[in-house]
Tab-separated table of C-alpha atoms in Angstrom:
chain	number	residue	atom	x	y	z
A	1086	ARG	CA	-84.299	-5.913	40.334
A	1087	TYR	CA	-80.535	-6.206	40.744
A	1088	VAL	CA	-78.836	-8.583	38.299
A	1089	ARG	CA	-75.258	-9.478	39.140
A	1090	GLN	CA	-73.038	-8.433	36.235
A	1091	LEU	CA	-70.424	-11.034	37.066
A	1092	GLN	CA	-70.856	-14.061	34.853
A	1093	ARG	CA	-68.245	-16.359	36.349
A	1094	LEU	CA	-65.295	-16.198	38.693
A	1095	GLN	CA	-62.505	-18.659	37.898
A	1096	LEU	CA	-59.838	-19.401	40.459
A	1097	LEU	CA	-56.810	-20.866	38.648
A	1098	PHE	CA	-53.976	-21.936	40.881
A	1099	SER	CA	-51.301	-24.575	41.116
A	1100	PRO	CA	-51.534	-27.313	43.754
A	1101	THR	CA	-47.825	-27.260	44.491
A	1102	ALA	CA	-46.305	-23.846	43.754
A	1103	ALA	CA	-45.319	-21.645	46.680
A	1104	ASP	CA	-47.105	-18.477	45.569
A	1105	SER	CA	-50.456	-20.283	45.367
A	1106	ARG	CA	-50.412	-20.917	49.109
A	1107	GLY	CA	-52.978	-18.186	49.773
A	1108	ALA	CA	-55.162	-19.495	46.954
A	1109	ARG	CA	-55.044	-23.027	48.372
A	1110	GLN	CA	-55.920	-21.741	51.856
A	1111	PHE	CA	-58.765	-19.750	50.374
A	1112	VAL	CA	-60.107	-22.841	48.610
A	1113	GLU	CA	-59.845	-24.972	51.742
A	1114	GLU	CA	-61.288	-22.554	54.250
A	1115	GLU	CA	-63.193	-19.646	52.804
A	1116	ALA	CA	-64.359	-20.578	49.303
A	1117	LEU	CA	-67.400	-22.475	50.573
A	1118	ASP	CA	-68.401	-19.667	52.935
A	1119	PHE	CA	-67.932	-17.133	50.148
A	1120	ALA	CA	-70.088	-19.205	47.811
A	1121	ARG	CA	-72.804	-19.564	50.456
A	1122	GLN	CA	-72.828	-15.855	51.331
A	1123	ASN	CA	-73.076	-14.870	47.632
A	1124	PRO	CA	-75.383	-17.484	46.133
A	1125	ASP	CA	-75.649	-15.732	42.779
A	1126	VAL	CA	-71.887	-15.715	42.170
A	1127	VAL	CA	-70.601	-18.687	40.128
A	1128	LEU	CA	-67.194	-19.771	41.398
A	1129	TYR	CA	-65.094	-22.253	39.421
A	1130	VAL	CA	-62.041	-23.665	41.133
A	1131	SER	CA	-59.548	-25.338	38.804
A	1132	PRO	CA	-56.120	-26.417	39.953
A	1133	ARG	CA	-53.687	-26.447	37.071
A	1134	ALA	CA	-49.933	-26.826	36.932
A	1135	GLY	CA	-48.739	-23.706	35.213
A	1136	PRO	CA	-47.972	-20.007	35.608
A	1137	ALA	CA	-48.917	-17.676	38.425
A	1138	PRO	CA	-52.228	-18.096	40.282
A	1139	VAL	CA	-54.915	-15.837	38.909
A	1140	LEU	CA	-58.502	-14.863	39.674
A	1141	LEU	CA	-60.382	-14.520	36.381
A	1142	ALA	CA	-63.626	-12.540	36.372
A	1143	GLU	CA	-65.862	-12.542	33.281
A	1144	TYR	CA	-68.696	-10.068	33.008
A	1145	MET	CA	-71.949	-9.898	31.106
A	1146	ASN	CA	-70.678	-7.369	28.596
A	1147	GLY	CA	-67.713	-9.583	27.687
A	1148	THR	CA	-64.878	-7.948	29.596
A	1149	VAL	CA	-62.483	-10.355	31.268
A	1150	ARG	CA	-60.475	-9.153	34.261
A	1151	GLU	CA	-57.446	-11.026	35.519
A	1152	GLU	CA	-56.167	-10.370	38.994
A	1153	LEU	CA	-52.911	-11.909	40.149
A	1154	ILE	CA	-53.223	-13.537	43.542
A	1155	ALA	CA	-49.629	-14.707	43.882
A	1156	SER	CA	-48.371	-14.447	47.458
A	1157	LYS	CA	-51.631	-13.036	48.775
A	1158	THR	CA	-53.258	-14.178	51.972
A	1159	SER	CA	-56.588	-15.907	51.862
A	1160	GLU	CA	-58.209	-12.862	53.515
A	1161	GLU	CA	-56.979	-10.577	50.731
A	1162	ILE	CA	-58.211	-13.002	48.086
A	1163	LYS	CA	-61.638	-13.002	49.697
A	1164	GLN	CA	-61.744	-9.192	49.670
A	1165	LEU	CA	-60.638	-9.173	46.043
A	1166	ALA	CA	-63.327	-11.677	45.131
A	1167	THR	CA	-66.051	-9.584	46.792
A	1168	LYS	CA	-64.771	-6.487	45.017
A	1169	LEU	CA	-64.837	-8.205	41.620
A	1170	ALA	CA	-68.264	-9.633	42.313
A	1171	GLY	CA	-69.659	-6.159	42.959
A	1172	GLN	CA	-68.199	-4.569	39.815
A	1173	SER	CA	-69.828	-4.335	36.440
A	1174	GLY	CA	-67.811	-5.027	33.310
A	1175	LEU	CA	-67.366	-1.388	32.268
A	1176	ASP	CA	-63.735	-0.290	31.928
A	1177	ILE	CA	-62.320	1.602	34.838
A	1178	ILE	CA	-61.472	4.934	33.282
A	1179	ARG	CA	-62.423	8.500	34.044
A	1180	ILE	CA	-66.069	9.140	33.196
A	1181	ARG	CA	-66.164	12.374	31.228
A	1182	LYS	CA	-69.782	13.273	32.016
A	1183	PRO	CA	-72.052	11.835	34.678
A	1184	PHE	CA	-75.006	12.010	32.285
A	1185	HIS	CA	-75.822	10.684	28.828
A	1186	THR	CA	-78.872	10.853	26.556
A	1187	ASP	CA	-79.620	9.181	23.274
A	1188	ASN	CA	-82.217	11.844	22.390
A	1189	PRO	CA	-80.812	15.176	23.558
A	1190	SER	CA	-83.269	17.244	21.547
A	1191	ILE	CA	-87.054	17.022	21.700
A	1192	GLN	CA	-88.068	20.134	19.811
A	1193	GLY	CA	-85.461	19.580	17.125
A	1194	GLN	CA	-81.846	20.665	17.357
A	1195	TRP	CA	-81.046	24.212	16.330
A	1196	HIS	CA	-79.767	24.674	12.788
A	1197	PRO	CA	-79.111	27.994	11.022
A	1198	LEU	CA	-82.566	28.001	9.441
A	1199	THR	CA	-84.665	27.464	12.595
A	1200	ASN	CA	-85.383	31.083	13.373
A	1201	LYS	CA	-85.479	32.387	9.816
A	1202	PRO	CA	-88.838	32.983	8.100
A	1203	SER	CA	-89.591	30.289	5.588
A	1204	ALA	CA	-90.668	30.727	1.976
A	1205	LEU	CA	-94.274	30.480	3.122
A	1206	THR	CA	-94.149	33.610	5.221
A	1207	VAL	CA	-91.618	35.839	3.478
A	1208	GLN	CA	-93.149	39.085	2.239
A	1209	GLY	CA	-90.971	40.560	-0.481
A	1210	PRO	CA	-91.856	43.003	-3.221
A	1211	ARG	CA	-93.011	40.172	-5.443
A	1212	LEU	CA	-93.343	37.130	-3.146
A	1213	GLN	CA	-96.743	36.777	-1.521
A	1214	PRO	CA	-97.311	34.629	1.550
A	1215	GLN	CA	-99.221	31.519	0.526
B	1214	MET	CA	-36.367	-12.505	46.790
B	1215	VAL	CA	-36.088	-11.260	50.330
B	1216	LEU	CA	-32.700	-9.677	50.998
B	1217	LEU	CA	-32.341	-9.961	54.718
B	1218	SER	CA	-29.061	-8.239	55.416
B	1219	ALA	CA	-27.268	-5.081	54.387
B	1220	PRO	CA	-24.455	-6.808	52.479
B	1221	ARG	CA	-27.082	-8.607	50.430
B	1222	TRP	CA	-28.883	-5.318	49.620
B	1223	LEU	CA	-25.647	-3.699	48.531
B	1224	ARG	CA	-25.010	-6.484	46.059
B	1225	SER	CA	-28.445	-6.391	44.419
B	1226	ARG	CA	-29.017	-4.869	40.977
B	1227	LEU	CA	-31.880	-2.741	39.708
B	1228	THR	CA	-33.984	-5.034	37.511
B	1229	ASP	CA	-37.205	-3.142	36.761
B	1230	ARG	CA	-35.742	0.047	35.358
B	1231	PHE	CA	-37.705	-0.558	32.113
B	1232	TRP	CA	-41.068	-0.444	33.856
B	1233	ARG	CA	-40.146	2.587	35.947
B	1234	VAL	CA	-39.235	4.429	32.750
B	1235	GLN	CA	-42.400	3.270	30.972
B	1236	GLU	CA	-44.561	4.621	33.795
B	1237	VAL	CA	-43.394	8.103	32.868
B	1238	LEU	CA	-43.200	7.635	29.103
B	1239	LYS	CA	-46.784	6.379	28.835
B	1240	TYR	CA	-47.998	9.892	29.672
B	1241	ALA	CA	-45.700	11.425	27.070
B	1242	ARG	CA	-46.638	9.294	24.085
B	1243	HIS	CA	-48.735	11.944	22.365
B	1244	PHE	CA	-46.128	14.706	22.687
B	1245	ARG	CA	-44.232	16.236	19.820
B	1246	GLY	CA	-40.548	15.725	19.144
B	1247	ARG	CA	-37.995	13.864	21.194
B	1248	LYS	CA	-39.818	14.315	24.444
B	1249	ASN	CA	-42.154	11.461	23.543
B	1250	ARG	CA	-39.219	9.049	23.344
B	1251	CYS	CA	-36.320	10.187	25.495
B	1252	TYR	CA	-36.764	9.736	29.227
B	1253	LYS	CA	-34.716	12.722	30.341
B	1254	LEU	CA	-36.723	15.153	28.231
B	1255	ALA	CA	-39.983	13.343	28.914
B	1256	VAL	CA	-39.700	13.659	32.688
B	1257	ARG	CA	-39.638	17.429	32.505
B	1258	SER	CA	-42.436	17.611	29.932
B	1259	VAL	CA	-44.693	15.224	31.811
B	1260	ARG	CA	-44.233	17.099	35.052
B	1261	ARG	CA	-45.053	20.418	33.361
B	1262	ALA	CA	-48.061	18.841	31.670
B	1263	PHE	CA	-49.453	17.657	35.002
B	1264	VAL	CA	-48.864	21.022	36.656
B	1265	LYS	CA	-50.593	22.800	33.779
B	1266	SER	CA	-53.526	20.445	33.905
B	1267	THR	CA	-54.093	21.026	37.627
B	1268	LYS	CA	-53.875	24.782	37.215
B	1269	ALA	CA	-56.138	24.731	34.175
B	1270	ARG	CA	-59.024	23.251	36.148
B	1271	ARG	CA	-59.737	26.712	37.564
B	1272	GLU	CA	-59.558	28.327	34.138
B	1273	LYS	CA	-61.850	25.681	32.643
B	1274	LYS	CA	-64.733	27.012	34.690
B	1275	ARG	CA	-64.127	30.548	33.430
B	1276	PHE	CA	-63.707	29.366	29.869
B	1277	LEU	CA	-66.916	27.349	29.843
B	1278	ARG	CA	-68.900	30.195	31.362
B	1279	ALA	CA	-67.616	32.549	28.652
B	1280	LEU	CA	-68.596	29.962	26.029
B	1281	TRP	CA	-72.130	29.697	27.398
B	1282	ILE	CA	-72.459	33.475	27.485
B	1283	THR	CA	-71.337	33.726	23.855
B	1284	ARG	CA	-73.888	31.135	22.810
B	1285	ILE	CA	-76.731	32.771	24.741
B	1286	GLU	CA	-75.797	36.121	23.237
B	1287	ALA	CA	-75.919	34.696	19.714
B	1288	ALA	CA	-79.243	32.969	20.341
B	1289	SER	CA	-80.906	35.990	21.928
B	1290	LEU	CA	-79.707	38.269	19.112
B	1291	GLU	CA	-81.601	35.988	16.728
B	1292	HIS	CA	-84.716	36.913	18.661
B	1293	GLY	CA	-83.863	40.607	18.782
B	1294	LEU	CA	-82.558	40.884	22.345
B	1295	LYS	CA	-79.104	41.684	23.605
B	1296	TYR	CA	-77.466	39.488	26.233
B	1297	PRO	CA	-77.510	41.945	29.197
B	1298	ALA	CA	-81.192	42.738	28.576
B	1299	PHE	CA	-82.052	39.038	28.246
B	1300	ILE	CA	-80.274	37.894	31.394
B	1301	SER	CA	-81.304	40.807	33.621
B	1302	ASN	CA	-84.962	40.550	32.648
B	1303	LEU	CA	-84.938	36.780	33.083
B	1304	ILE	CA	-83.614	37.198	36.612
B	1305	LYS	CA	-86.165	39.901	37.361
B	1306	SER	CA	-88.918	37.509	36.283
B	1307	GLN	CA	-87.573	35.017	38.844
B	1308	VAL	CA	-86.404	32.486	36.242
B	1309	GLU	CA	-83.406	30.982	38.056
B	1310	LEU	CA	-81.809	29.153	35.132
B	1311	ASN	CA	-78.033	29.198	34.987
B	1312	ARG	CA	-76.109	29.970	31.833
B	1313	LYS	CA	-75.248	26.343	31.158
B	1314	MET	CA	-78.924	25.310	31.029
B	1315	ILE	CA	-79.960	28.315	28.966
B	1316	ALA	CA	-77.181	27.560	26.474
B	1317	ASP	CA	-78.289	23.904	26.261
B	1318	LEU	CA	-81.901	24.991	25.769
B	1319	ALA	CA	-80.846	27.384	23.030
B	1320	ILE	CA	-79.145	24.523	21.183
B	1321	TYR	CA	-81.519	21.630	21.749
B	1322	GLU	CA	-84.873	23.299	22.470
B	1323	PRO	CA	-85.109	26.391	20.242
B	1324	LYS	CA	-88.840	26.926	20.828
B	1325	THR	CA	-88.402	26.994	24.609
B	1326	PHE	CA	-85.618	29.509	24.152
B	1327	LYS	CA	-87.878	31.628	21.959
B	1328	SER	CA	-90.495	31.693	24.698
B	1329	LEU	CA	-87.826	32.644	27.256
B	1330	ALA	CA	-86.735	35.490	24.989
B	1331	ALA	CA	-90.356	36.633	24.639
B	1332	LEU	CA	-90.743	36.552	28.424
B	1333	ALA	CA	-87.625	38.660	28.870
B	1334	GLN	CA	-88.841	41.116	26.239
B	1335	ARG	CA	-92.240	41.470	27.887
B	1336	ARG	CA	-90.674	42.028	31.300
B	1337	ARG	CA	-88.403	44.633	29.732
B	1338	GLN	CA	-91.375	46.547	28.323
B	1339	GLU	CA	-93.161	46.420	31.672
B	1340	GLY	CA	-90.015	47.713	33.322
B	1341	PHE	CA	-89.917	50.650	30.932
B	1342	LEU	CA	-93.590	51.420	31.556
B	1343	ALA	CA	-93.117	51.306	35.301
B	1344	ALA	CA	-90.086	53.569	35.135
B	1345	LEU	CA	-91.310	56.062	32.526
B	1346	GLY	CA	-95.085	55.954	32.947
B	1347	ASP	CA	-95.167	56.830	36.667
B	1348	GLY	CA	-98.877	57.081	36.473
B	1349	LYS	CA	-101.785	55.248	37.943
B	1350	GLU	CA	-101.426	52.252	35.589
B	1351	PRO	CA	-101.433	48.912	37.342
B	1352	GLU	CA	-98.184	46.998	37.730
B	1353	GLY	CA	-97.218	44.635	34.957
B	1354	ILE	CA	-98.301	41.020	35.192
B	1355	PHE	CA	-94.857	39.560	34.688
B	1356	SER	CA	-93.270	41.960	37.174
B	1357	ARG	CA	-95.010	40.321	40.108
B	1358	ILE	CA	-92.729	38.646	42.587
B	1359	VAL	CA	-93.646	35.289	44.144
B	1360	HIS	CA	-92.247	34.783	47.643
B	1361	HIS	CA	-91.449	31.173	48.420
B	1362	TYR	CA	-90.742	31.543	52.113
């Protein structure tokens, strides 16, 4: 079954600053709808007087992603929140290979002595097979 | 800061030159010499590095195929077969494995590769018999073709 990898979504904004206007609109109008549409997403709203408004997303594997929401409309913040809610906490870099195994070899990985006759089967002038 | 009129634009100064320069230098950090520090030299080197990396994507395919072929050749020589004989007889026996998979099998599954080499050898012998015998002997078992349509 699908387990949402987002642990918590913290909306930190200032109640008076001008760039938090979108965040305040989001909290007033769309935060409740967003929370109802995604019941398994935990949304914490904390107004604090301080630096720029930020949307903090913490994931199950420990990664914390900060997204600045200064001077963004409430619509954009909602889209950003849905995007973060759908992500997992893996870093967003180029994946080198689309596959991975922990046990690549079942019959035993090749080493220089795999296809050589062992001491049990060598037939030399004096060595007899046992 | 919204500069609403032309006179205002003309009086503004460039303030984020540092970050514009860092955007380029971050791709040059692992270079050798002054081109990992100096912007003027780094711009040229970074551009050439990107161009080379796009062009090299076509060569990478050739390079990897040559690597797989080398590995298959080495593995089949351990079992007494040469690479052209191995590959041609494998295809004649309708084994549609590509070189990447055969190379991975040769590394990680040596017994499977040994059986593939034995199959190719047997098909080779049957091919010789069919070509040289030209008698009333029945066709080889492994030379039979299965039609999937």
